[in-house]
C-alpha cells in the first residue's frame, strides 16, 4: 500500500489516571514514524484503563469508523487479574493470526523466560490488523521489531492489494531451476515414457507407497478414520462381573417356591449386600451385579407383587432356566484377549469398543499430508475476472474436496505458471509441508510442459511412469524423490477435469489408502446392466455413470457427454464403467464391470 495508517493504544490503569507516564506508547510512535514500518504513520494515539469494555470501545472506533490499517495495543497482556487486553481483542476479531504472537514469543523468549507469561493475540477485524504488544517500553520495542518485516505484507493481504502481494511472492521465489525454457524447434515430439496398463501402473504405485507407511500413537477418541498399526488386547474383563440383562429379580433357578420374599434392591452401579437363599429374591436393574448364589433373573413382566404382614413378596408367573438374563463375567471380552486387530479401520464402533475396554491410546498408521497445485499459464482462480484465453481452475477445489471426504489433510498451493523457476519454487514449498504432492496440468507434450523435467533435474525425482493406457487420463505420471532427507511422492494428473477425477480414484486415493494402512485400496467392483449403448475407443474407457440398485439388480446409466474437459460428466457420477478396448459398441442390456466411487451409493 502507498500509506499505512497506524493507531497506538496504551492499556494501563496507572497511565490512564496519570500516575505513570506512557513511555511505551510514546516509544512505539517514535519507532513507527521513524521508519521501522515502511510507508507507515501513526495517525492517532489513546490511553484506556484495564477495562475490557473501554478497550473494545476504542478498538471498534478505530477499526469500524476510522478504518485504520494497523492498531498496536501495549499493556494488559500478562496474567494479572486486570490484564484483559487479549480477551477484549479476541471478542472483536473476525480471524486470528497466531503466527504473529509466535514471532513475538520467539523474540521475547530469547531475552527472558518470563515471555512465557505473555498472552498477546493478533488478528483481523474488517480490514484492520490488531496486534497486542507487552506493556513495558523495552519489551514492546523488541516485539515491534520482531513483527516489523511482516506488517506491510499483512496489510496488503488484509486489504486485498493483489499487485503488491503478487510482487512480493514473486520476489520470494529465489530458487532458480536448472531447467531452461525451450522454443518450438527444441520441443520434444515423442513421449519417452512407455504406456502402461492400468493394473501395471497401480502395481508400481502400491509397491512404492507401501514403504511410506509410518506409525504414531494417539488418543483413542481422536483416532476415528485411522487404521490400527498395533493390536490392542483387553486389560480387564467386560462385564467385570455377572450382570443382569433385564430389570427384574435375581433368584435360584432350582428354587420353585412362590412367591418369594424380596430382601434387597440393587441398582446398576451398586453391589448387592446379601446372598440369595431359597425362598428369597433380590431386585436388580439392567446392568446391576448379580448377587452371590443367584443364577437367573426373572424379568419384571413375569412377576407380580404381593404384600403380606408388612413384607413385600414377589410372585413369579414364569420361572427362567439357569443362566437366563445374565451376562457372564468376561462374556464380551476377557482380560488379555484380542480386542482390536492390526489393520482394523477405526470407525465409531471400534472407538466404542476401545472406550468400553478402557484403552486410552492406540498406535495407528499415520495419514500422509497432501498438497494440491494447479499448473498453467491460462488458469486463473474462480474469483478472478477472465482475460483473453483464460479459464477458471476447478481442479484444486475438486481434488481437495475429494481428499477431505476421504479424511486426508490437504494444502491448497494455488496456481503456478508453466515456467521452470516458478515450478521449482512452488514445488520446493510443497515438499517442505507435505508428504504427497499432486499437480494437475503440464503433463502433455506442449512446449511449456516443464514439470517432469523440473522434478527430475532439480529434485532428483525418479519418474516411475509417465503414461497410462486409458481414457481419460493417459498422461498420468508418478514419481518418488528425497527432499531434505525425507521421502516424498508426486502424482502428475492431467489438467482436464474429468481426467483428474478419474485418475484420482484409480491412482492417487488408492496410494493414500495404502500409506494409511488400509487393506481395501481400490473402489469396490460390481457387475451392472448397461442402460445405453457405449461406442468404444482404442483405449480402455472409464465412463462416468450413475449406478442404481432395483429389485435385486444393479443397472448403470451415463452422465452424458464424456469429454475429458467436461466437469459435468462427474457431477452425478457414483461409478466408473470399465469398458475394454477392441469392441466397436457395447449394447444396452450388456453386463459391464463398474467401479463404485463416492459416498452416495
Coordinates of C-alpha atoms in Angstrom, one line a residue, residues 48-524:
X48 CA -7.6 3.5 28.2
X49 CA -7.8 1.7 31.6
X50 CA -7.5 -2.1 32.1
X51 CA -11.3 -2.4 31.5
X52 CA -12.5 -4.7 28.7
X53 CA -15.4 -2.6 27.6
X54 CA -13.1 0.5 27.3
X55 CA -10.6 -1.4 25.2
X56 CA -13.3 -2.7 22.9
X57 CA -14.9 0.7 22.5
X58 CA -11.7 2.3 21.3
X59 CA -10.8 -0.7 19.0
X60 CA -14.2 -0.6 17.4
X61 CA -13.9 3.1 16.8
X62 CA -10.5 2.7 15.1
X63 CA -11.5 -0.4 13.1
X64 CA -15.0 0.3 12.0
X65 CA -15.2 4.1 11.9
X66 CA -11.7 5.4 11.3
X67 CA -10.7 2.2 9.4
X68 CA -7.1 2.2 10.5
X69 CA -4.8 -0.3 8.7
X70 CA -2.9 -1.4 11.9
X71 CA -3.6 -1.0 15.6
X72 CA -1.0 -1.8 18.2
X73 CA -2.1 -2.2 21.8
X74 CA 0.6 -2.0 24.5
X75 CA -0.1 -3.4 28.0
X76 CA -2.6 -5.7 29.7
X77 CA -1.2 -8.9 28.1
X78 CA 0.1 -10.7 31.3
X79 CA -1.6 -12.9 33.8
X80 CA -2.6 -10.4 36.5
X81 CA -6.3 -10.2 37.3
X82 CA -6.8 -6.9 35.4
X83 CA -4.8 -8.0 32.3
X84 CA -7.7 -8.3 29.9
X85 CA -6.4 -6.9 26.6
X86 CA -6.3 -10.3 24.9
X87 CA -9.9 -11.2 25.8
X88 CA -11.1 -7.8 24.7
X89 CA -9.3 -8.1 21.4
X90 CA -10.4 -11.7 20.7
X91 CA -14.0 -10.8 21.2
X92 CA -13.8 -8.4 18.2
X93 CA -11.7 -10.4 15.7
X94 CA -13.0 -11.9 12.5
X95 CA -9.9 -14.1 12.2
X96 CA -6.9 -14.7 14.4
X97 CA -3.3 -14.7 13.1
X98 CA -1.5 -17.0 15.5
X99 CA 1.8 -16.7 13.7
X100 CA 2.3 -13.1 14.8
X101 CA 2.2 -13.9 18.5
X102 CA 4.6 -16.8 17.7
X103 CA 7.1 -14.4 16.2
X104 CA 6.8 -12.1 19.2
X105 CA 7.2 -15.0 21.7
X106 CA 10.3 -16.3 19.8
X107 CA 12.0 -12.9 20.0
X108 CA 10.9 -12.3 23.6
X109 CA 12.0 -15.8 24.9
X110 CA 15.5 -15.1 23.6
X111 CA 15.6 -12.2 26.1
X112 CA 13.7 -13.6 29.1
X113 CA 11.9 -16.8 30.2
X114 CA 9.2 -14.6 31.5
X115 CA 8.0 -14.2 27.9
X116 CA 6.1 -17.4 28.6
X117 CA 3.6 -15.4 30.7
X118 CA 2.6 -13.0 27.9
X119 CA -0.8 -13.8 26.3
X120 CA -1.0 -11.3 23.5
X121 CA -3.0 -12.1 20.4
X122 CA -3.2 -10.8 16.8
X123 CA -5.9 -10.9 14.2
X124 CA -8.1 -9.1 11.7
X125 CA -11.3 -7.2 12.1
X126 CA -12.7 -6.0 8.8
X127 CA -9.6 -4.5 7.0
X128 CA -7.8 -3.6 10.2
X129 CA -4.9 -5.6 11.7
X130 CA -4.8 -5.6 15.5
X131 CA -1.6 -6.7 17.4
X132 CA -1.2 -6.9 21.2
X133 CA 2.3 -5.9 22.5
X134 CA 3.6 -6.1 26.1
X135 CA 3.3 -3.0 28.3
X136 CA 7.0 -2.3 29.1
X137 CA 8.9 0.0 26.9
X138 CA 11.7 -2.4 26.3
X139 CA 9.5 -5.5 25.6
X140 CA 7.1 -3.6 23.3
X141 CA 10.1 -2.3 21.3
X142 CA 11.6 -5.7 20.9
X143 CA 8.2 -7.2 19.9
X144 CA 7.6 -4.4 17.3
X145 CA 11.0 -5.1 15.8
X146 CA 10.1 -8.8 15.6
X147 CA 7.0 -8.3 13.5
X148 CA 8.1 -5.2 11.6
X149 CA 9.0 -7.2 8.5
X150 CA 5.6 -8.8 8.0
X151 CA 3.3 -5.9 8.7
X152 CA 3.4 -4.4 5.2
X153 CA 2.6 -7.7 3.5
X154 CA -0.1 -8.5 6.1
X155 CA -1.8 -5.1 5.4
X156 CA -1.7 -5.9 1.7
X157 CA -3.3 -9.2 2.3
X158 CA -6.0 -7.9 4.6
X159 CA -6.8 -5.0 2.2
X160 CA -6.6 -7.4 -0.9
X161 CA -3.9 -5.3 -2.7
X162 CA -3.2 -8.1 -5.2
X163 CA -0.5 -6.4 -7.2
X164 CA 1.7 -5.9 -4.1
X165 CA 1.0 -9.4 -2.8
X166 CA 2.0 -11.0 -6.1
X167 CA 5.1 -8.8 -6.4
X168 CA 6.3 -9.9 -3.0
X169 CA 5.5 -13.6 -3.6
X170 CA 7.4 -13.4 -6.9
X171 CA 10.4 -11.8 -5.2
X172 CA 10.4 -14.6 -2.6
X173 CA 10.9 -17.2 -5.4
X174 CA 14.6 -17.1 -5.1
X175 CA 15.2 -20.7 -6.2
X176 CA 16.4 -21.0 -9.7
X177 CA 15.7 -24.1 -11.8
X178 CA 18.4 -25.8 -13.7
X179 CA 15.9 -26.4 -16.5
X180 CA 16.0 -23.9 -19.3
X181 CA 13.0 -22.7 -21.3
X182 CA 12.8 -24.0 -24.8
X183 CA 11.5 -22.8 -28.1
X184 CA 9.2 -24.5 -30.6
X185 CA 12.1 -26.0 -32.5
X186 CA 13.5 -27.7 -29.4
X187 CA 10.2 -29.2 -28.3
X188 CA 10.2 -33.0 -27.8
X189 CA 7.9 -34.6 -30.3
X190 CA 7.6 -38.1 -28.8
X191 CA 7.0 -39.1 -25.2
X192 CA 9.9 -41.0 -23.6
X193 CA 7.5 -43.0 -21.4
X194 CA 6.0 -46.4 -22.3
X195 CA 2.3 -46.5 -22.0
X196 CA 1.5 -48.9 -19.1
X197 CA -1.7 -50.9 -18.5
X198 CA -3.7 -49.5 -15.6
X199 CA -3.1 -52.6 -13.4
X200 CA 0.6 -52.4 -14.0
X201 CA 0.7 -48.7 -13.1
X202 CA -1.3 -49.4 -10.0
X203 CA 1.1 -52.2 -9.0
X204 CA 4.0 -49.8 -9.2
X205 CA 2.1 -47.3 -7.1
X206 CA 1.2 -49.8 -4.4
X207 CA 4.7 -51.3 -4.2
X208 CA 6.4 -47.9 -3.9
X209 CA 3.9 -46.3 -1.5
X210 CA 3.9 -49.2 1.0
X211 CA 7.3 -48.2 2.1
X212 CA 5.9 -44.8 3.1
X213 CA 3.9 -46.2 6.0
X214 CA 4.7 -44.8 9.4
X215 CA 3.1 -45.3 12.8
X216 CA 2.1 -42.8 15.5
X217 CA 0.5 -43.0 18.9
X218 CA -2.7 -41.0 19.6
X219 CA -5.6 -40.7 22.0
X220 CA -8.3 -43.2 21.1
X221 CA -11.0 -40.6 20.8
X222 CA -9.0 -38.8 18.1
X223 CA -8.3 -42.0 16.1
X224 CA -11.6 -42.0 14.1
X225 CA -10.8 -42.8 10.4
X226 CA -7.3 -44.2 11.1
X227 CA -6.1 -47.8 10.7
X228 CA -4.7 -49.7 13.7
X229 CA -1.0 -50.5 13.4
X230 CA -0.5 -52.5 16.7
X231 CA -3.1 -54.9 18.1
X232 CA -5.0 -54.0 21.2
X233 CA -5.6 -56.6 24.0
X234 CA -8.2 -56.2 26.7
X235 CA -6.8 -55.1 30.1
X236 CA -9.7 -56.5 32.0
X237 CA -13.0 -58.4 31.7
X238 CA -16.2 -57.0 30.3
X239 CA -18.5 -57.2 32.0
X240 CA -16.3 -57.2 35.1
X241 CA -18.9 -59.2 37.0
X242 CA -22.0 -61.3 36.2
X243 CA -24.5 -58.6 35.2
X244 CA -28.3 -58.6 34.8
X245 CA -29.6 -58.1 31.2
X246 CA -33.0 -57.0 32.3
X247 CA -34.8 -55.2 35.1
X248 CA -36.1 -58.0 37.3
X249 CA -35.4 -60.3 40.3
X250 CA -32.4 -62.4 40.9
X251 CA -33.3 -65.9 42.0
X252 CA -32.0 -69.5 42.5
X253 CA -33.3 -71.3 39.3
X254 CA -33.8 -74.6 41.1
X255 CA -35.9 -73.0 43.9
X256 CA -39.6 -73.1 42.7
X257 CA -41.1 -71.6 45.9
X258 CA -43.6 -69.0 45.0
X259 CA -44.0 -66.2 46.0
X260 CA -40.5 -65.1 47.2
X261 CA -39.5 -62.7 49.9
X262 CA -37.9 -59.5 48.5
X263 CA -34.8 -59.0 50.7
X264 CA -32.9 -56.2 48.8
X265 CA -33.0 -53.8 45.9
X266 CA -29.7 -53.5 43.9
X267 CA -29.4 -50.7 41.3
X268 CA -26.9 -50.5 38.5
X269 CA -23.6 -49.2 39.9
X270 CA -24.1 -50.7 43.3
X271 CA -23.1 -54.0 44.9
X272 CA -25.6 -56.4 46.5
X273 CA -25.2 -56.8 50.2
X274 CA -27.0 -60.1 50.6
X275 CA -26.6 -63.6 49.3
X276 CA -29.5 -65.3 47.6
X277 CA -31.1 -68.1 49.6
X278 CA -34.1 -70.3 48.8
X279 CA -37.4 -68.5 49.2
X280 CA -35.8 -65.1 48.6
X281 CA -35.1 -62.8 45.7
X282 CA -33.3 -59.5 45.1
X283 CA -34.5 -56.7 42.8
X284 CA -31.8 -55.9 40.1
X285 CA -31.7 -53.2 37.4
X286 CA -30.3 -53.7 34.0
X287 CA -26.5 -53.8 34.3
X288 CA -26.5 -54.4 38.0
X289 CA -24.3 -57.1 39.5
X290 CA -25.9 -60.5 40.1
X291 CA -26.0 -61.3 43.9
X292 CA -23.9 -64.2 45.2
X293 CA -25.5 -67.6 44.6
X294 CA -28.1 -66.3 42.1
X295 CA -28.1 -68.0 38.6
X296 CA -31.1 -66.5 36.8
X297 CA -33.1 -63.2 36.6
X298 CA -36.9 -63.2 36.3
X299 CA -38.0 -60.2 34.1
X300 CA -40.4 -57.7 35.8
X301 CA -43.1 -58.6 33.3
X302 CA -43.1 -62.2 34.5
X303 CA -43.8 -61.2 38.2
X304 CA -46.4 -59.6 40.4
X305 CA -46.2 -58.0 43.9
X306 CA -48.0 -59.4 47.0
X307 CA -47.9 -57.7 50.4
X308 CA -48.0 -60.0 53.4
X309 CA -47.7 -58.8 57.0
X310 CA -45.7 -55.7 56.1
X311 CA -43.4 -57.8 53.9
X312 CA -43.1 -57.5 50.1
X313 CA -43.3 -60.7 48.3
X314 CA -42.7 -61.3 44.6
X315 CA -44.9 -63.8 42.7
X316 CA -43.5 -65.4 39.6
X317 CA -45.6 -66.3 36.6
X318 CA -42.8 -68.0 34.6
X319 CA -39.6 -69.4 36.0
X320 CA -36.4 -68.9 33.9
X321 CA -33.8 -71.6 33.4
X322 CA -30.3 -71.3 34.9
X323 CA -28.2 -68.5 33.2
X324 CA -31.3 -66.8 31.8
X325 CA -31.0 -62.9 31.5
X326 CA -27.4 -62.9 32.9
X327 CA -24.3 -61.6 31.1
X328 CA -21.5 -63.7 32.4
X329 CA -18.3 -62.1 33.6
X330 CA -15.9 -61.6 30.6
X331 CA -18.6 -62.6 28.1
X332 CA -17.9 -59.6 25.9
X333 CA -14.1 -60.0 26.2
X334 CA -11.7 -61.5 28.7
X335 CA -8.6 -59.9 30.1
X336 CA -5.7 -60.5 27.7
X337 CA -7.9 -61.4 24.8
X338 CA -7.5 -59.7 21.4
X339 CA -9.7 -56.7 21.4
X340 CA -8.9 -54.9 18.0
X341 CA -6.7 -56.5 15.4
X342 CA -3.9 -54.8 13.3
X343 CA -5.4 -53.4 10.1
X344 CA -8.8 -52.6 11.6
X345 CA -10.4 -49.4 10.3
X346 CA -11.2 -47.4 13.4
X347 CA -14.8 -46.4 12.9
X348 CA -17.4 -45.4 15.5
X349 CA -18.0 -48.9 16.8
X350 CA -14.2 -49.6 17.2
X351 CA -13.9 -46.4 19.2
X352 CA -16.8 -47.6 21.4
X353 CA -15.0 -50.9 21.9
X354 CA -11.8 -49.1 23.0
X355 CA -13.7 -46.9 25.4
X356 CA -15.6 -49.9 26.9
X357 CA -12.2 -51.6 27.5
X358 CA -10.5 -48.5 29.0
X359 CA -8.0 -48.3 26.2
X360 CA -6.9 -44.6 26.2
X361 CA -4.3 -44.6 23.4
X362 CA -3.7 -46.6 20.3
X363 CA -0.9 -46.9 17.7
X364 CA -2.2 -46.2 14.2
X365 CA -0.8 -45.8 10.7
X366 CA -0.3 -42.1 10.2
X367 CA -2.1 -40.4 7.3
X368 CA 0.0 -38.6 4.7
X369 CA -0.3 -34.8 4.3
X370 CA -1.1 -33.8 0.7
X371 CA -0.5 -30.6 -1.2
X372 CA -2.5 -29.8 -4.4
X373 CA -1.2 -27.5 -7.1
X374 CA -2.6 -26.4 -10.5
X375 CA -0.3 -25.5 -13.3
X376 CA -0.9 -23.5 -16.4
X377 CA -0.4 -20.0 -17.9
X378 CA -4.1 -20.0 -18.8
X379 CA -5.5 -20.9 -15.4
X380 CA -7.0 -18.3 -13.0
X381 CA -8.8 -18.5 -9.7
X382 CA -12.6 -18.8 -9.7
X383 CA -13.0 -15.4 -8.2
X384 CA -10.8 -13.7 -10.8
X385 CA -12.1 -11.9 -13.9
X386 CA -11.4 -13.9 -17.0
X387 CA -9.0 -12.4 -19.5
X388 CA -8.4 -13.5 -23.1
X389 CA -7.7 -17.2 -23.4
X390 CA -8.1 -17.8 -19.7
X391 CA -10.2 -20.5 -17.9
X392 CA -11.2 -20.9 -14.2
X393 CA -9.4 -23.5 -12.2
X394 CA -11.8 -26.2 -10.9
X395 CA -9.3 -29.0 -10.3
X396 CA -7.9 -27.8 -7.0
X397 CA -11.2 -27.4 -5.2
X398 CA -12.4 -30.7 -6.7
X399 CA -9.3 -32.7 -5.6
X400 CA -9.0 -31.1 -2.2
X401 CA -12.7 -31.8 -1.5
X402 CA -12.2 -35.5 -2.6
X403 CA -9.2 -35.7 -0.2
X404 CA -11.2 -34.2 2.7
X405 CA -14.1 -36.6 2.0
X406 CA -11.5 -39.4 2.4
X407 CA -10.2 -38.0 5.7
X408 CA -6.9 -36.6 4.4
X409 CA -5.4 -33.2 5.3
X410 CA -4.8 -31.2 2.1
X411 CA -3.0 -27.9 1.5
X412 CA -4.1 -25.6 -1.3
X413 CA -0.9 -24.4 -3.0
X414 CA -2.7 -22.3 -5.7
X415 CA -1.8 -21.9 -9.3
X416 CA 1.7 -21.7 -10.7
X417 CA 2.8 -20.6 -14.2
X418 CA 4.5 -23.1 -16.7
X419 CA 7.9 -21.7 -16.0
X420 CA 10.8 -23.7 -14.6
X421 CA 11.8 -21.2 -11.9
X422 CA 8.2 -20.8 -10.7
X423 CA 7.6 -24.6 -10.7
X424 CA 10.8 -25.2 -8.8
X425 CA 10.0 -22.6 -6.1
X426 CA 6.4 -23.8 -5.6
X427 CA 7.3 -27.5 -5.6
X428 CA 10.0 -26.8 -3.0
X429 CA 7.4 -25.3 -0.7
X430 CA 5.1 -28.2 -1.3
X431 CA 7.7 -30.8 -0.5
X432 CA 8.5 -29.0 2.8
X433 CA 4.9 -29.0 4.1
X434 CA 3.6 -32.3 2.7
X435 CA 4.3 -36.0 2.1
X436 CA 2.5 -36.2 -1.2
X437 CA 2.3 -33.5 -3.9
X438 CA -0.4 -33.7 -6.5
X439 CA -0.3 -31.4 -9.6
X440 CA -2.7 -31.1 -12.4
X441 CA -1.7 -29.9 -15.9
X442 CA 1.7 -29.7 -17.6
X443 CA 1.5 -33.4 -18.4
X444 CA 1.3 -33.5 -22.2
X445 CA 3.8 -32.7 -25.0
X446 CA 3.5 -28.9 -25.1
X447 CA 6.5 -26.7 -25.3
X448 CA 5.6 -25.3 -21.9
X449 CA 5.2 -28.6 -20.1
X450 CA 8.4 -28.5 -17.9
X451 CA 7.0 -30.2 -14.8
X452 CA 8.6 -33.7 -15.1
X453 CA 11.9 -32.2 -16.2
X454 CA 12.0 -29.9 -13.2
X455 CA 11.2 -32.8 -10.9
X456 CA 14.0 -34.9 -12.4
X457 CA 16.6 -32.2 -12.8
X458 CA 16.1 -30.0 -9.7
X459 CA 14.8 -32.6 -7.3
X460 CA 16.4 -35.9 -8.5
X461 CA 12.9 -37.5 -8.8
X462 CA 12.6 -41.0 -10.2
X463 CA 9.6 -40.8 -12.6
X464 CA 8.3 -44.4 -12.5
X465 CA 5.7 -43.9 -15.2
X466 CA 4.5 -41.1 -17.4
X467 CA 1.7 -42.5 -19.5
X468 CA -1.1 -45.0 -18.8
X469 CA -3.2 -46.9 -21.5
X470 CA -6.6 -45.5 -20.5
X471 CA -9.2 -42.9 -21.4
X472 CA -9.4 -40.4 -19.8
X473 CA -6.1 -39.9 -18.1
X474 CA -3.4 -41.1 -20.5
X475 CA -0.7 -38.6 -19.4
X476 CA -0.8 -39.6 -15.7
X477 CA 2.6 -39.7 -14.0
X478 CA 4.0 -40.9 -10.8
X479 CA 7.4 -40.3 -9.1
X480 CA 9.3 -40.6 -5.8
X481 CA 12.1 -38.5 -4.5
X482 CA 14.1 -37.5 -1.4
X483 CA 13.8 -33.9 -0.3
X484 CA 15.9 -32.6 2.6
X485 CA 16.4 -36.2 3.7
X486 CA 12.7 -37.2 3.6
X487 CA 10.9 -39.4 1.1
X488 CA 8.2 -37.7 -1.0
X489 CA 5.7 -38.8 -3.6
X490 CA 4.5 -36.9 -6.6
X491 CA 1.4 -37.6 -8.7
X492 CA 1.1 -35.7 -12.0
X493 CA -2.5 -35.7 -13.1
X494 CA -3.9 -34.4 -16.4
X495 CA -5.3 -30.9 -16.5
X496 CA -8.6 -31.8 -17.9
X497 CA -11.1 -32.0 -15.0
X498 CA -12.7 -35.4 -15.8
X499 CA -9.2 -36.9 -16.3
X500 CA -8.1 -35.6 -13.0
X501 CA -11.1 -37.0 -11.1
X502 CA -10.8 -40.5 -12.8
X503 CA -7.1 -40.8 -12.1
X504 CA -7.5 -39.6 -8.5
X505 CA -9.9 -42.5 -8.0
X506 CA -7.7 -45.1 -9.7
X507 CA -4.2 -44.0 -8.5
X508 CA -3.9 -41.2 -6.0
X509 CA -6.6 -42.1 -3.4
X510 CA -5.6 -45.9 -3.5
X511 CA -2.0 -44.8 -2.9
X512 CA -3.0 -42.7 0.1
X513 CA -5.1 -45.6 1.5
X514 CA -2.1 -47.8 1.1
X515 CA 0.2 -45.4 3.1
X516 CA -2.6 -45.2 5.7
X517 CA -2.7 -48.9 6.3
X518 CA -6.0 -49.7 4.6
X519 CA -6.5 -53.2 3.2
X520 CA -9.1 -52.2 0.6
X521 CA -7.3 -49.9 -1.8
X522 CA -9.4 -49.8 -4.9
X523 CA -13.0 -48.8 -5.4
X524 CA -15.4 -51.8 -5.0

